[in-house]
CSV table of N, CA and C in Angstrom, one decimal:
chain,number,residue,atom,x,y,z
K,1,UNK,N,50.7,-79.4,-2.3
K,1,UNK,CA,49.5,-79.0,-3.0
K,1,UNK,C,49.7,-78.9,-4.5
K,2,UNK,N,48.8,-79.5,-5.2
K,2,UNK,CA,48.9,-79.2,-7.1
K,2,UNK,C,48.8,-77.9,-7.1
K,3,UNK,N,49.7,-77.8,-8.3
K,3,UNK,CA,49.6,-76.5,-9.0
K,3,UNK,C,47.9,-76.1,-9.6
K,4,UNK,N,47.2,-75.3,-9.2
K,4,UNK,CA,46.0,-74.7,-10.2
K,4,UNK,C,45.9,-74.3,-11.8
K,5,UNK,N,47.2,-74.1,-12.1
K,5,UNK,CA,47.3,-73.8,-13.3
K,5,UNK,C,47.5,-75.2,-14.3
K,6,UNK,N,47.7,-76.3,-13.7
K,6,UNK,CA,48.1,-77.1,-14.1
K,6,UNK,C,47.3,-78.6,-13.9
K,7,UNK,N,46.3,-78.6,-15.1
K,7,UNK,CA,45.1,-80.0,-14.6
K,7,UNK,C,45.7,-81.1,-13.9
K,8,UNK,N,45.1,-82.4,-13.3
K,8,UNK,CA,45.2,-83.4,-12.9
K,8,UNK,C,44.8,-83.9,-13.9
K,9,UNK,N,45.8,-85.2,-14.0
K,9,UNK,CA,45.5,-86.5,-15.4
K,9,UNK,C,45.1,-86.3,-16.6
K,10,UNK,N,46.1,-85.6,-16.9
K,10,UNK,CA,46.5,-85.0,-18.2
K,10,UNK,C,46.3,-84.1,-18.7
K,11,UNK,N,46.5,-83.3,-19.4
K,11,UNK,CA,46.5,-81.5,-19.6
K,11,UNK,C,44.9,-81.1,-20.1
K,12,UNK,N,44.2,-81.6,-20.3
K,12,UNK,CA,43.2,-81.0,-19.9
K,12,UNK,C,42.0,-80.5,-21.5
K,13,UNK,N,43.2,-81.1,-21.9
K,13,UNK,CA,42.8,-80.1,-23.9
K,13,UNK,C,42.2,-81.2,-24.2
K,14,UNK,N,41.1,-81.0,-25.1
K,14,UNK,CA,39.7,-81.7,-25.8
K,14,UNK,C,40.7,-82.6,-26.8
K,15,UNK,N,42.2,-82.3,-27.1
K,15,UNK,CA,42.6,-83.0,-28.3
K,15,UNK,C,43.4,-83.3,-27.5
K,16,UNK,N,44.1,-85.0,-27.7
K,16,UNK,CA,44.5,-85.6,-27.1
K,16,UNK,C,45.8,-86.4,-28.1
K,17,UNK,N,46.7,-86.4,-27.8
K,17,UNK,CA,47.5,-87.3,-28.6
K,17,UNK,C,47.7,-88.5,-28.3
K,18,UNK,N,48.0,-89.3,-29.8
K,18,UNK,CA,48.2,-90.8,-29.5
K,18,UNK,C,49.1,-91.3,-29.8
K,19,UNK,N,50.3,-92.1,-29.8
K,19,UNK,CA,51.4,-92.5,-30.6
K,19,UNK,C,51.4,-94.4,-31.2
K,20,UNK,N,52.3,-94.2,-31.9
K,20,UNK,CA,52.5,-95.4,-32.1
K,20,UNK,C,53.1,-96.3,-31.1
K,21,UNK,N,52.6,-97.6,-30.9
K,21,UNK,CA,53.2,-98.7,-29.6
K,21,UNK,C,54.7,-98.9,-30.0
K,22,UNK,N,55.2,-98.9,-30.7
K,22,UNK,CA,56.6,-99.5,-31.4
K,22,UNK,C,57.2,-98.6,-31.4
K,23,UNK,N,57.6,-96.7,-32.1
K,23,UNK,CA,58.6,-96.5,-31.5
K,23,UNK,C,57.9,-94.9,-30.7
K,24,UNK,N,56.7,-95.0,-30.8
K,24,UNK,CA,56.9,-93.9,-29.4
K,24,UNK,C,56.6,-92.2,-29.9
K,25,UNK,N,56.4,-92.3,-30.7
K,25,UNK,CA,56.5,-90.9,-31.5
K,25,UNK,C,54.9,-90.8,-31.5
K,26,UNK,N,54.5,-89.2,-31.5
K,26,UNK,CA,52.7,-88.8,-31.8
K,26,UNK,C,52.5,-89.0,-33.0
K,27,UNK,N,51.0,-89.7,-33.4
K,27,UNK,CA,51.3,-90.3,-35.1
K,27,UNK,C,49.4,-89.3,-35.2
K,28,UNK,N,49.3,-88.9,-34.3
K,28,UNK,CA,47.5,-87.9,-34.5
K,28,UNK,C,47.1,-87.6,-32.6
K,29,UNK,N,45.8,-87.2,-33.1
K,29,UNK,CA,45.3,-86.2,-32.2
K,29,UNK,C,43.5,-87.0,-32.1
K,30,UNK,N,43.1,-87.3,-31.0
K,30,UNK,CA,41.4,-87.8,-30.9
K,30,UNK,C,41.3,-86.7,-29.9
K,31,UNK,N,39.6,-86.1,-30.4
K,31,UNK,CA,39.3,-84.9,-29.6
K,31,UNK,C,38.3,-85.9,-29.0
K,32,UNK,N,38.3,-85.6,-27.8
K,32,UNK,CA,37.3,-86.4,-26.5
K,32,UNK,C,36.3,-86.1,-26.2
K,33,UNK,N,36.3,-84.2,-26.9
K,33,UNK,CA,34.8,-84.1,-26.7
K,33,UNK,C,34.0,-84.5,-28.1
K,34,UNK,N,34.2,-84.6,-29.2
K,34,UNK,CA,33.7,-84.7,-30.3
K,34,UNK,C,33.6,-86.4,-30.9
K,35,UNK,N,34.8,-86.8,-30.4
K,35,UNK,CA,35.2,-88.5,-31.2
K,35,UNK,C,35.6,-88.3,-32.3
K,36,UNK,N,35.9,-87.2,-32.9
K,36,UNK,CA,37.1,-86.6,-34.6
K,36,UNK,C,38.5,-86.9,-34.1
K,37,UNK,N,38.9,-87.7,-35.1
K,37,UNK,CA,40.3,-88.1,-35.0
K,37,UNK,C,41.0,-87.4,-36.1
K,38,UNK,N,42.1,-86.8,-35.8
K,38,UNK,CA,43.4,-86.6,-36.9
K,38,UNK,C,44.7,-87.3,-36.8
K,39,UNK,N,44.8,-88.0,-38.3
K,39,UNK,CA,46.3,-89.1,-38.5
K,39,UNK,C,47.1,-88.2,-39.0
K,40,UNK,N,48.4,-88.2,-38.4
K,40,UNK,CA,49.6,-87.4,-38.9
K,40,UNK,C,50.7,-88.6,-38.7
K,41,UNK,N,51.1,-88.5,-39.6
K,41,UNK,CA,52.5,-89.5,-39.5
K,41,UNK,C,51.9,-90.9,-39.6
K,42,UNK,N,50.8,-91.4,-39.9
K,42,UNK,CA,50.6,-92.3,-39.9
K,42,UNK,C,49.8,-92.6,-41.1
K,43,UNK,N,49.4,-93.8,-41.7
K,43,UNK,CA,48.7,-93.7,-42.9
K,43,UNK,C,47.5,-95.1,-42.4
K,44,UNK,N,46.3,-94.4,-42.4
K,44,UNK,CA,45.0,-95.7,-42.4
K,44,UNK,C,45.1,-97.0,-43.3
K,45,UNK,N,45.6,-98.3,-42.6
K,45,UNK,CA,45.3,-99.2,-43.8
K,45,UNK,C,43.5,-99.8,-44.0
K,46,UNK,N,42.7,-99.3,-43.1
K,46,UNK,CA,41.6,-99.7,-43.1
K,46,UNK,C,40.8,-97.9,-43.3
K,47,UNK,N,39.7,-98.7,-44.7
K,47,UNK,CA,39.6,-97.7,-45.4
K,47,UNK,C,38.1,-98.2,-45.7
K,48,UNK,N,37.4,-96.8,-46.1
K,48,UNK,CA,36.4,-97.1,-47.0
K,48,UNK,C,36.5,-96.7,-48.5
K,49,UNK,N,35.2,-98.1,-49.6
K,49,UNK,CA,35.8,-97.8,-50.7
K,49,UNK,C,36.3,-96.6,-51.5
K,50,UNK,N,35.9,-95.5,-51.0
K,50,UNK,CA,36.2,-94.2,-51.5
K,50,UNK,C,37.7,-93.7,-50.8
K,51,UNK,N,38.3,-94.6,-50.0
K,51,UNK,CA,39.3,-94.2,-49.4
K,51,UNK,C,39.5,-93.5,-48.0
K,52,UNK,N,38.5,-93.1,-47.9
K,52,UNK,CA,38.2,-92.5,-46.6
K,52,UNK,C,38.6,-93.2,-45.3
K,53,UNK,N,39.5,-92.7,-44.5
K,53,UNK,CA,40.1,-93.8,-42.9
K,53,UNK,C,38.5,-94.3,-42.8
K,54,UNK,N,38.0,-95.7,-42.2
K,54,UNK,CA,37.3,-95.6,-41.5
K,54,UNK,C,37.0,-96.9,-40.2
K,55,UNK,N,36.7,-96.8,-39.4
K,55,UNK,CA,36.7,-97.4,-38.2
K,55,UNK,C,35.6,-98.7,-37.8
K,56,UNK,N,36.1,-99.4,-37.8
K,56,UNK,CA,34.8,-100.5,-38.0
K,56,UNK,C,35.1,-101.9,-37.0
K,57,UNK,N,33.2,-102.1,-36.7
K,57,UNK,CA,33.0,-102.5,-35.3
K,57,UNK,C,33.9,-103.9,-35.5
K,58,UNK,N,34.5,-104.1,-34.1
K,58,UNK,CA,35.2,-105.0,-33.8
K,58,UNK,C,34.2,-106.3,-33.4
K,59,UNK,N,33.1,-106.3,-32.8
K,59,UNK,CA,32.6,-107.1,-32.2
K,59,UNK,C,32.5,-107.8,-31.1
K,60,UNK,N,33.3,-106.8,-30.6
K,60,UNK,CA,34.1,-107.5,-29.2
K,60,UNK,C,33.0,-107.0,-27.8
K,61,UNK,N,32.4,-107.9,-26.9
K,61,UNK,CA,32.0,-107.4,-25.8
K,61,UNK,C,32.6,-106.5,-25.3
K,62,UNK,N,33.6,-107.4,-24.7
K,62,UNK,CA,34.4,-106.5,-23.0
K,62,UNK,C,36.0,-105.4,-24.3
K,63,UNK,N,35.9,-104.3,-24.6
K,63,UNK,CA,36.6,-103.6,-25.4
K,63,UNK,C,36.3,-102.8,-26.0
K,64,UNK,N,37.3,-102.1,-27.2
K,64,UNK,CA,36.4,-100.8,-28.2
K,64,UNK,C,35.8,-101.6,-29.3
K,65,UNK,N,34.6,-100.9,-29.2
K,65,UNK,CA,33.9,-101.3,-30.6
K,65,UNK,C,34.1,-101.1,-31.5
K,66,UNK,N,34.9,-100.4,-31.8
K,66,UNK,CA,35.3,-99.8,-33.0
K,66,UNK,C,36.8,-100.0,-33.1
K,67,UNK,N,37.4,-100.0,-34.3
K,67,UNK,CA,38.8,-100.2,-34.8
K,67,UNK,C,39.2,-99.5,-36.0
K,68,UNK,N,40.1,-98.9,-36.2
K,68,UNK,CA,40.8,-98.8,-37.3
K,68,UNK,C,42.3,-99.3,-37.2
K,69,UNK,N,42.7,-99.9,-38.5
K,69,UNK,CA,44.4,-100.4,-38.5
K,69,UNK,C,45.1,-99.0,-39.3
K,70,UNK,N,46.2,-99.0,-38.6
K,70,UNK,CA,46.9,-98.0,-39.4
K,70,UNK,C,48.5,-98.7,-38.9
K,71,UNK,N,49.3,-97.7,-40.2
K,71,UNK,CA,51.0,-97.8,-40.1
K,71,UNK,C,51.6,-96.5,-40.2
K,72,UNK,N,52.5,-96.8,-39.2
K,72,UNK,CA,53.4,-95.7,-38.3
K,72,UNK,C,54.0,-95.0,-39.8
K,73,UNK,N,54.4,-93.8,-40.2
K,73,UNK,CA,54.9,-93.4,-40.9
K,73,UNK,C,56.9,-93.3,-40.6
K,74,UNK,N,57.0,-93.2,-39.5
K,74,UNK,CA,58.3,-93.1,-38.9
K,74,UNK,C,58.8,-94.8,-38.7
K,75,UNK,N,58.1,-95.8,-38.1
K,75,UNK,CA,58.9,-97.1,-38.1
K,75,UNK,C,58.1,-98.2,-39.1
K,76,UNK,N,56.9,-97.9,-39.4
K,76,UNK,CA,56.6,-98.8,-40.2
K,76,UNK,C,55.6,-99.9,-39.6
K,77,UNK,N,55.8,-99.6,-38.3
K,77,UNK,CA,55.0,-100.8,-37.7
K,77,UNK,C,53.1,-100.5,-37.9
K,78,UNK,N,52.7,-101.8,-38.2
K,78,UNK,CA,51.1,-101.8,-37.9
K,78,UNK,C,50.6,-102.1,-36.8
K,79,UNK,N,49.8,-101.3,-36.5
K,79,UNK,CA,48.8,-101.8,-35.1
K,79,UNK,C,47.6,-101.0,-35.8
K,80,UNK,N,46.6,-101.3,-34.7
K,80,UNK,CA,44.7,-101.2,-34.4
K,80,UNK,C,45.1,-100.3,-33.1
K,81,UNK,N,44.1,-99.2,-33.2
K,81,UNK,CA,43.6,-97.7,-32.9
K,81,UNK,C,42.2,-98.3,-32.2
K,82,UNK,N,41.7,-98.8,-31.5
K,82,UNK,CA,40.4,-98.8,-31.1
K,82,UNK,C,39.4,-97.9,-30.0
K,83,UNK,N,38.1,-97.7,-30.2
K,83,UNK,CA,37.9,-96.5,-29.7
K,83,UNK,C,36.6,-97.1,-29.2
K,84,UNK,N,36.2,-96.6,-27.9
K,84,UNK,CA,34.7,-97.5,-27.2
K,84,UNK,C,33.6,-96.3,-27.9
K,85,UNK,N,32.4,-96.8,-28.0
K,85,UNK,CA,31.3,-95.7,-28.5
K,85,UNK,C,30.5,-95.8,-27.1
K,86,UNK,N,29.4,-95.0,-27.3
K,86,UNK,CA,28.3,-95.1,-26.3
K,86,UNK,C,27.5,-95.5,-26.8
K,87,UNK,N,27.2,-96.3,-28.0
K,87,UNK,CA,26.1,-97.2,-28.5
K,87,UNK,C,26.1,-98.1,-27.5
């Protein structure tokens, strides 16, 4: 029998961590009920002109609409963060 105190498919908190594919470490946090993301250890290379992270549509049918590229603060690697909307 599961523990009660203890959710099914993953702990259960509105903020969620994410890490980098390359070496594994949490680089932010996306809250699931809101869609606000926070980067830690990571730095946004996709920006708006004011600098600001921001997330921009991919175009892709079958996938997230949305993307941002960032790099790992700990190994350096770049990847894309993609996130599906309900548009």
């Amino acid at each position: 029998m599961d523990d009660p105190s203890r959710p099914a498919g993953g702990d259960g908190a509105a903020q969620q961590p994410f890490s980098c594919p390359e070496c594994d470490r949490t680089v932010g946090h996306a809250n699931v009920l809101t869609g606000d993301f926070t980067f830690e250890n990571v730095t946004p290379t996709s920006s708006s002109p004011d600098g600001t992270p921001e997330f921009r549509e991919t175009g892709l049918e079958d996938g997230p609409q949305k993307a941002i590229e960032l790099r790992c603060d700990f190994c350096g690697q770049e990847f894309t963060l993609g996130v599906e909307t309900e548009e």
